[in-house]
mmCIF file of N, CA and C in Angstrom:
data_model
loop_
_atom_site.group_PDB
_atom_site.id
_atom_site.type_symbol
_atom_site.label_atom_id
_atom_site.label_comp_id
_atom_site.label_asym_id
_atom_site.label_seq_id
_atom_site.Cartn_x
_atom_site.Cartn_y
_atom_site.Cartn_z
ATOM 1 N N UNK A 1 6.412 12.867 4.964
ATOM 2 C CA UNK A 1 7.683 12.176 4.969
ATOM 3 C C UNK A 1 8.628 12.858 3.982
ATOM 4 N N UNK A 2 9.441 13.349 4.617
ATOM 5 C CA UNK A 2 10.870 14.085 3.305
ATOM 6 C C UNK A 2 11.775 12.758 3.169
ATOM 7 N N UNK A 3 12.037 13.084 2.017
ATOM 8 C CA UNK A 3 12.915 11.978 0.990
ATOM 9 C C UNK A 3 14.070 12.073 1.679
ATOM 10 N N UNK A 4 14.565 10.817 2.311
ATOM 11 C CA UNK A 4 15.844 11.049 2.851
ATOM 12 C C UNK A 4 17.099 9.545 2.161
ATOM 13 N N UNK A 5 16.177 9.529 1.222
ATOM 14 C CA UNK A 5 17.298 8.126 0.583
ATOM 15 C C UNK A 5 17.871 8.686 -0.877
ATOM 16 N N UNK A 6 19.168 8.546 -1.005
ATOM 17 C CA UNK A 6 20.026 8.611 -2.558
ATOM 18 C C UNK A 6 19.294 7.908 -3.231
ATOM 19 N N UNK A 7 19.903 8.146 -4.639
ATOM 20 C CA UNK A 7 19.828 7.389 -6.185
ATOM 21 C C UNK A 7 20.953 6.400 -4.968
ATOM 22 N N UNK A 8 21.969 6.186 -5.005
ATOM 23 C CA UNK A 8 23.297 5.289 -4.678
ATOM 24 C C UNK A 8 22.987 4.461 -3.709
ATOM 25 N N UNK A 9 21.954 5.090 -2.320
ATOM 26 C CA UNK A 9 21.456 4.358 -1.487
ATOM 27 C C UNK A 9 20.108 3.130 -1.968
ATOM 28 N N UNK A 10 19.448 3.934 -2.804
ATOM 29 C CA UNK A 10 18.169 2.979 -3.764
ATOM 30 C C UNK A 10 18.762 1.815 -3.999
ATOM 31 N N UNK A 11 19.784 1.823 -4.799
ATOM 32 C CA UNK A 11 20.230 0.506 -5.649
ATOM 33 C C UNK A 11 20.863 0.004 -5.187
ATOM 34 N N UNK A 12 21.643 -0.158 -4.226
ATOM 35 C CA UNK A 12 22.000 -0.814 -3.110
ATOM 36 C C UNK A 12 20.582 -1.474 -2.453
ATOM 37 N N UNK A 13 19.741 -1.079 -2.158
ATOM 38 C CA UNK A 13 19.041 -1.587 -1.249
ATOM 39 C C UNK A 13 18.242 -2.399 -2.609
ATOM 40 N N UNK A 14 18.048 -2.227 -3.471
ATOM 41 C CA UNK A 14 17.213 -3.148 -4.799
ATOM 42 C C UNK A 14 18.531 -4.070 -5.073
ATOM 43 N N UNK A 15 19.560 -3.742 -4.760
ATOM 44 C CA UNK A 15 20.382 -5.209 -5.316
ATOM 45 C C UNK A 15 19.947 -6.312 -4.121
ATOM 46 N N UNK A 16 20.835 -5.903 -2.985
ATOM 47 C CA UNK A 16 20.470 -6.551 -2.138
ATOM 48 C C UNK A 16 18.705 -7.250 -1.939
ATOM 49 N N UNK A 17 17.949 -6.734 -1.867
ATOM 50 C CA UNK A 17 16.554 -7.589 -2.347
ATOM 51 C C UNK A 17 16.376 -8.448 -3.493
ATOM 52 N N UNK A 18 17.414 -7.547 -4.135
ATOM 53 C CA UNK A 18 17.040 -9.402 -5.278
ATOM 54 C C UNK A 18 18.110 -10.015 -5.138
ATOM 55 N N UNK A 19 19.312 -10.107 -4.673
ATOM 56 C CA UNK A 19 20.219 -11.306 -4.043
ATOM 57 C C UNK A 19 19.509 -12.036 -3.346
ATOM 58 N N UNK A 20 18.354 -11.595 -2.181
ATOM 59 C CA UNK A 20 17.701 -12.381 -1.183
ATOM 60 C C UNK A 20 16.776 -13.505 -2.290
ATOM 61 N N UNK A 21 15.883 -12.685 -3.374
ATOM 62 C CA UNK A 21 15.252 -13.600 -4.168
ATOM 63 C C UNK A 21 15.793 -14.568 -4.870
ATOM 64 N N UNK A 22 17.313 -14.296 -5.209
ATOM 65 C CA UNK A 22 17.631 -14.950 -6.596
ATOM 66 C C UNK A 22 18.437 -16.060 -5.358
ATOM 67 N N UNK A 23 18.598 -16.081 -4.309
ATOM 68 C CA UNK A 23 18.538 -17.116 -3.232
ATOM 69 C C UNK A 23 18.174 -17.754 -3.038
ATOM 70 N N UNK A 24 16.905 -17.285 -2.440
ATOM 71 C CA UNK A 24 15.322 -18.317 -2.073
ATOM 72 C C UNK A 24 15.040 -19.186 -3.443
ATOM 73 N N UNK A 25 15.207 -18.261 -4.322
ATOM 74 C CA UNK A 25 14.677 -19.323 -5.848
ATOM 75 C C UNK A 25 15.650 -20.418 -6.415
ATOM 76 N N UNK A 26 16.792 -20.038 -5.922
ATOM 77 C CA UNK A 26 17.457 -21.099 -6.590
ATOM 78 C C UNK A 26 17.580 -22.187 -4.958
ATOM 79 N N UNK A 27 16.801 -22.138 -4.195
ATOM 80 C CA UNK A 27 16.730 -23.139 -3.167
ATOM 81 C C UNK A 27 18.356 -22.898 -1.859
ATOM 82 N N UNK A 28 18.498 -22.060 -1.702
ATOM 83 C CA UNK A 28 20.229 -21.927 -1.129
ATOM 84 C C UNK A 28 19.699 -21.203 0.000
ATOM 85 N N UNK A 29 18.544 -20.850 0.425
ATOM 86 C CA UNK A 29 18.133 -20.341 1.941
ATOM 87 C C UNK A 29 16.804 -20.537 1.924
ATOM 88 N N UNK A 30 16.021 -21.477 2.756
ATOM 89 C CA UNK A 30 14.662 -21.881 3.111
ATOM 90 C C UNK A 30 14.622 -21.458 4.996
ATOM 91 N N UNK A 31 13.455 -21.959 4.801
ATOM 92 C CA UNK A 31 12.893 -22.056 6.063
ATOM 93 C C UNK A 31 12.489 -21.013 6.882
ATOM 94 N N UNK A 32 12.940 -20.761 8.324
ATOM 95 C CA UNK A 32 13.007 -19.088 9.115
ATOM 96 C C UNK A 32 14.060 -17.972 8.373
ATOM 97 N N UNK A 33 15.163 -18.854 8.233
ATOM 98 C CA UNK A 33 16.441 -17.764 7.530
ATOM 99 C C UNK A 33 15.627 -17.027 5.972
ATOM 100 N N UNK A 34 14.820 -17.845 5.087
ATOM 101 C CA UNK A 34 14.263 -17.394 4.330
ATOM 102 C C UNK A 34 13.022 -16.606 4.727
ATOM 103 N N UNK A 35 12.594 -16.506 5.668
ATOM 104 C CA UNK A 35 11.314 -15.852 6.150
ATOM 105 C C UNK A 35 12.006 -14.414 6.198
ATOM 106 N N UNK A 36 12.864 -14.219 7.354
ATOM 107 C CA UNK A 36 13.605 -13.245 7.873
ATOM 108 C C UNK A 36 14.459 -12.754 7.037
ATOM 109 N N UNK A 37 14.954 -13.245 6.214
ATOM 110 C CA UNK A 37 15.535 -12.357 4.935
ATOM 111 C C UNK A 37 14.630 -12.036 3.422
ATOM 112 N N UNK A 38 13.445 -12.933 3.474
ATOM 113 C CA UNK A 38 12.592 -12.373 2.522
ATOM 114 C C UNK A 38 11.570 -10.384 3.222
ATOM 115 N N UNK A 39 11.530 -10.794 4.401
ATOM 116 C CA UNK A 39 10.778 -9.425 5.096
ATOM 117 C C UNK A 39 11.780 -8.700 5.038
ATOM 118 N N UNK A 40 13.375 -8.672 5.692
ATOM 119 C CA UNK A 40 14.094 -7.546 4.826
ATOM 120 C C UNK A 40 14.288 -7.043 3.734
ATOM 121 N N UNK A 41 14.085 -8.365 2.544
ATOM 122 C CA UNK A 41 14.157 -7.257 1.152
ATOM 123 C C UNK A 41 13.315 -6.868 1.134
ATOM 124 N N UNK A 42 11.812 -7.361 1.440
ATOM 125 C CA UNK A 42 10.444 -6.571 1.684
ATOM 126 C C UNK A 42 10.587 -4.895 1.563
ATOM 127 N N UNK A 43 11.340 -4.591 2.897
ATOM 128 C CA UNK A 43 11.595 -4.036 3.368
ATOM 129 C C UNK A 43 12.443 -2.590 2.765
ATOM 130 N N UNK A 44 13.218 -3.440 2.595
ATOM 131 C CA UNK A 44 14.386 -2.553 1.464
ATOM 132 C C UNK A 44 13.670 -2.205 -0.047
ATOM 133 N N UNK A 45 12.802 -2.952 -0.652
ATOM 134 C CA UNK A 45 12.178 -2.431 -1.704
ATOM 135 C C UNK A 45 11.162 -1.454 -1.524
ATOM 136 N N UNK A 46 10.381 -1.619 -0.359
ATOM 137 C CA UNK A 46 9.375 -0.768 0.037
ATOM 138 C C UNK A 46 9.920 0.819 0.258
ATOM 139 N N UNK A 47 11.053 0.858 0.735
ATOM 140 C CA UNK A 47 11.759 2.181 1.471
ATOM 141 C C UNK A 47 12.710 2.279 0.149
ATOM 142 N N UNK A 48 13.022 1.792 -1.127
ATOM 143 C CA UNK A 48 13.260 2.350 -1.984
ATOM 144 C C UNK A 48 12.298 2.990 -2.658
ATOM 145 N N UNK A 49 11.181 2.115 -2.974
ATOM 146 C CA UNK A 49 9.934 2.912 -3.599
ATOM 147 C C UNK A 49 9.546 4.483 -2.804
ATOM 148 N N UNK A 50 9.681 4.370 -1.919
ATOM 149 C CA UNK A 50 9.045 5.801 -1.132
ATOM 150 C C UNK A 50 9.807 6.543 -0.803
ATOM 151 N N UNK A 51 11.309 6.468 -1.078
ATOM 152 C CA UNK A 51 12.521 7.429 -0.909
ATOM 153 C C UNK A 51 12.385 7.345 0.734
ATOM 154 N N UNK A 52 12.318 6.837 1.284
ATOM 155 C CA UNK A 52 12.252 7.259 2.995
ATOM 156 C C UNK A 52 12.196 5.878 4.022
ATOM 157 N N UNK A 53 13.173 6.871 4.601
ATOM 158 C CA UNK A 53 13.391 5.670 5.506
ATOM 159 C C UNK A 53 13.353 5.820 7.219
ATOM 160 N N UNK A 54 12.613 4.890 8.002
ATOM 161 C CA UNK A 54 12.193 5.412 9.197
ATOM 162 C C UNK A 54 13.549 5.487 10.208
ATOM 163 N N UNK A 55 14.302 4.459 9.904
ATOM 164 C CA UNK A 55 15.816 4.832 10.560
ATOM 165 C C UNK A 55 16.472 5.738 10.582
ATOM 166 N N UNK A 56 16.440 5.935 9.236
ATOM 167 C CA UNK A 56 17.592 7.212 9.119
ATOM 168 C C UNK A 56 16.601 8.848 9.243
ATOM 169 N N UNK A 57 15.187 8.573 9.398
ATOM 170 C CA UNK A 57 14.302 9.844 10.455
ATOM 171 C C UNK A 57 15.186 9.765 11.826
ATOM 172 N N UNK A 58 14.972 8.733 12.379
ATOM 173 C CA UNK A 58 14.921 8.579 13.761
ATOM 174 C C UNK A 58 16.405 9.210 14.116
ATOM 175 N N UNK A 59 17.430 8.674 13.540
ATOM 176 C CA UNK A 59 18.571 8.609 13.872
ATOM 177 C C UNK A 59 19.333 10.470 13.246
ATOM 178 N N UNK A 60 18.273 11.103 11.981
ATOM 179 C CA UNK A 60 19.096 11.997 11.612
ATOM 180 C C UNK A 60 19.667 11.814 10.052
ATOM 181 N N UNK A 61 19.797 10.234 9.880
ATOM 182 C CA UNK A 61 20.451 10.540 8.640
ATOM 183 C C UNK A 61 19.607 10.914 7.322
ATOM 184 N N UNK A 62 20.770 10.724 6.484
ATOM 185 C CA UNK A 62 20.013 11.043 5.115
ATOM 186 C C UNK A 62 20.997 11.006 4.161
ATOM 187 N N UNK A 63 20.829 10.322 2.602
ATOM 188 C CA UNK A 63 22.059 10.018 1.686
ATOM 189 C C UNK A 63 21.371 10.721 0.526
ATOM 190 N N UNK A 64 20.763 11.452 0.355
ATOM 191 C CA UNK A 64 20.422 12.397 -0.515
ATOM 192 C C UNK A 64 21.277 13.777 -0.811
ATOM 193 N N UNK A 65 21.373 14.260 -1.780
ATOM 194 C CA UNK A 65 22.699 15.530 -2.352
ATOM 195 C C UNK A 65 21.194 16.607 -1.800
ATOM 196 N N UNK A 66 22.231 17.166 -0.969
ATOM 197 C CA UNK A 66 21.802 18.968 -0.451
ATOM 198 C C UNK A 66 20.938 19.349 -1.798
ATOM 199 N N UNK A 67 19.657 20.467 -1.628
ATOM 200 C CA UNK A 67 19.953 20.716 -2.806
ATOM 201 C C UNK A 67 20.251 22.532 -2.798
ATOM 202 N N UNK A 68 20.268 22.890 -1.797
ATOM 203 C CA UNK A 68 21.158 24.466 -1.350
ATOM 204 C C UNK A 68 21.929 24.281 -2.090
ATOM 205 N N UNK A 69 22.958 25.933 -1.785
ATOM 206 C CA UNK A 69 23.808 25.990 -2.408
ATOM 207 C C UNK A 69 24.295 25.647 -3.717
ATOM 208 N N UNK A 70 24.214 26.584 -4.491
ATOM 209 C CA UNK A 70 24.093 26.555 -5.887
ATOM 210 C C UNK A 70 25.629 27.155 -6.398
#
C-alpha cells in the first residue's frame, strides 16, 4: 500500500472522528445515526493511522506533496 494521505488530509479526518465522539458522549446522536457515524470515524482514524486510503487507490487520488523534483 503507498501512502496516499497528507499531514492536512490526517487531521481533518482525526478532527472529524472526534467531533463524532465528543457527540455520542455528550448524548446529541444515539441510536443507528450513532452506529453509522461511530464506523465512519472508525474509519477515518484507521486510514489516518496507515496513511492510505482505499478510495482515493481506486479513484487515483492522493493529498500527499510529490516528493520529485527538487
Amino acid at each position: 500500500m503507498k501512502k496516499n494521505i497528507g499531514n492536512t488530509d490526517k487531521l481533518i479526518r482525526l478532527v472529524l472522528a472526534l467531533v463524532v465522539a465528543v457527540l455520542y458522549f455528550l448524548n446529541i446522536i444515539s441510536g443507528t445515526l450513532a452506529i453509522v457515524l461511530g464506523i465512519f470515524a472508525l474509519v477515518m482514524v484507521l486510514t489516518s493511522l496507515m496513511n492510505f486510503c482505499g478510495l482515493y487507490a481506486i479513484f487515483g487520488c492522493s493529498t500527499c506533496k510529490s516528493e520529485g523534483k527538487k
